[in-house]
Tab-separated table of C-alpha atoms in Angstrom:
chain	number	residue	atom	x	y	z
A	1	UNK	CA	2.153	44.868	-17.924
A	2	UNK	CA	0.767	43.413	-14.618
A	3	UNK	CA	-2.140	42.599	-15.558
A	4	UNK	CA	-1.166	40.977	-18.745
A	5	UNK	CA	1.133	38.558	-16.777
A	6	UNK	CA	-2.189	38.030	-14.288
A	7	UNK	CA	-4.473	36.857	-17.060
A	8	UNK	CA	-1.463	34.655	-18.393
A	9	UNK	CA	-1.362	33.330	-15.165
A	10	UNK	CA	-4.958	33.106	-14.676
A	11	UNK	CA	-5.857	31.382	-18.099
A	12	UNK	CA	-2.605	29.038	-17.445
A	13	UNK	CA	-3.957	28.090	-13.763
A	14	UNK	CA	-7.966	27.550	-15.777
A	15	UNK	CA	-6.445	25.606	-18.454
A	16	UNK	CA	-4.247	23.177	-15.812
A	17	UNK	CA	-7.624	22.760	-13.807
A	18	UNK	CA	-9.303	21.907	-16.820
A	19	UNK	CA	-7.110	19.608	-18.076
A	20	UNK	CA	-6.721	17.723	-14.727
A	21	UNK	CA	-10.559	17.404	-14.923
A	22	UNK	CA	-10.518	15.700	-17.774
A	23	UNK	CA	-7.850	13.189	-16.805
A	24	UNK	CA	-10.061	12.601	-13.979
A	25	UNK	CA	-12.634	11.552	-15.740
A	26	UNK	CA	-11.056	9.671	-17.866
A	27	UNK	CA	-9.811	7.692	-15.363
A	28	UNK	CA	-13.476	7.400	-13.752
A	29	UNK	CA	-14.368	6.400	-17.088
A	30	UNK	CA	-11.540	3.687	-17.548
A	31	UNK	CA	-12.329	2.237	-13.904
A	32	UNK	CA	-15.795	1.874	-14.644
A	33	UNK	CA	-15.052	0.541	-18.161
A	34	UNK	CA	-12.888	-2.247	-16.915
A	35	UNK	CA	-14.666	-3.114	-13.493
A	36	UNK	CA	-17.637	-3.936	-15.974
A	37	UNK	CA	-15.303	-6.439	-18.135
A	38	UNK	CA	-14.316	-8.894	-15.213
A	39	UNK	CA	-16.355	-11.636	-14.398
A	40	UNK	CA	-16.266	-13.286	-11.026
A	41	UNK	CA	-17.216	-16.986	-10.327
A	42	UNK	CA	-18.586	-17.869	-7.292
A	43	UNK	CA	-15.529	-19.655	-5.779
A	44	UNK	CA	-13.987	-16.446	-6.263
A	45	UNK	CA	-16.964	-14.070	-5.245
A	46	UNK	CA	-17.025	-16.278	-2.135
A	47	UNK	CA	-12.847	-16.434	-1.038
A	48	UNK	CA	-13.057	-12.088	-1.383
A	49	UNK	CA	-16.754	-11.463	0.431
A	50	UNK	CA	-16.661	-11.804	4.654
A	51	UNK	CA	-19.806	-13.540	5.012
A	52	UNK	CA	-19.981	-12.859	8.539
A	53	UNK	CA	-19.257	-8.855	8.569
A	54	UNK	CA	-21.910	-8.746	5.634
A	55	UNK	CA	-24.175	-10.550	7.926
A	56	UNK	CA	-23.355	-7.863	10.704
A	57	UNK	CA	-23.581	-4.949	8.240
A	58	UNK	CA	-26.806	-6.452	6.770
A	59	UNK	CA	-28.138	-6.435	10.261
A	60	UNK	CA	-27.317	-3.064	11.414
A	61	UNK	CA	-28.554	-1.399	8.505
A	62	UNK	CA	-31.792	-3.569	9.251
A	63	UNK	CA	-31.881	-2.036	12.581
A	64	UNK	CA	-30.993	1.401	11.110
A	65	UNK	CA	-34.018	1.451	8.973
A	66	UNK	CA	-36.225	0.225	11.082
A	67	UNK	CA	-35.563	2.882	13.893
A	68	UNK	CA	-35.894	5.704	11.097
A	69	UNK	CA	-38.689	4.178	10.093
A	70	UNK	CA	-40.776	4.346	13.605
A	71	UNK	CA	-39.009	7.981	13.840
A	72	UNK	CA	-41.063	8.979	10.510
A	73	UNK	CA	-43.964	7.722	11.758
A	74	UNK	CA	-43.912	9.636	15.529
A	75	UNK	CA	-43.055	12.542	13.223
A	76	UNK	CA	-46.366	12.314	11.267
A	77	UNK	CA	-48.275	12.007	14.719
């Protein structure tokens, strides 16, 4: 009778996961759905962006890629 309640148990706790799976991709689905539907103009593309931490971020991963790329290079030596 122990092991009946078990696989109960166990098929209740699958089916919960599964479910909850779903309903997150659903909402992945819905986020992505909507996101797509909104247009930005540029007044308002410019008030959200920080030009000058984009700049910075630009920069660094500038930096970034160039010392990987000089890495790759020693490595082929």
């Amino acid at each position: 009778m122990k092991s009946d309640k078990k696989s109960i148990g166990a098929n209740s706790s699958a089916e919960h996961v599964e479910q909850h799976l779903q309903e997150l991709e659903k909402a992945d689905y819905e986020i992505l759905y909507y996101s797509q539907e909104q247009t930005f103009s540029a007044d308002e593309l410019a008030r959200l962006i920080n030009e000058e931490r984009l700049n910075e971020l630009m920069a660094q991963s500038d930096e970034f890629l160039n010392s990987l790329n000089s890495e790759i290079g020693d490595f082929d030596e």
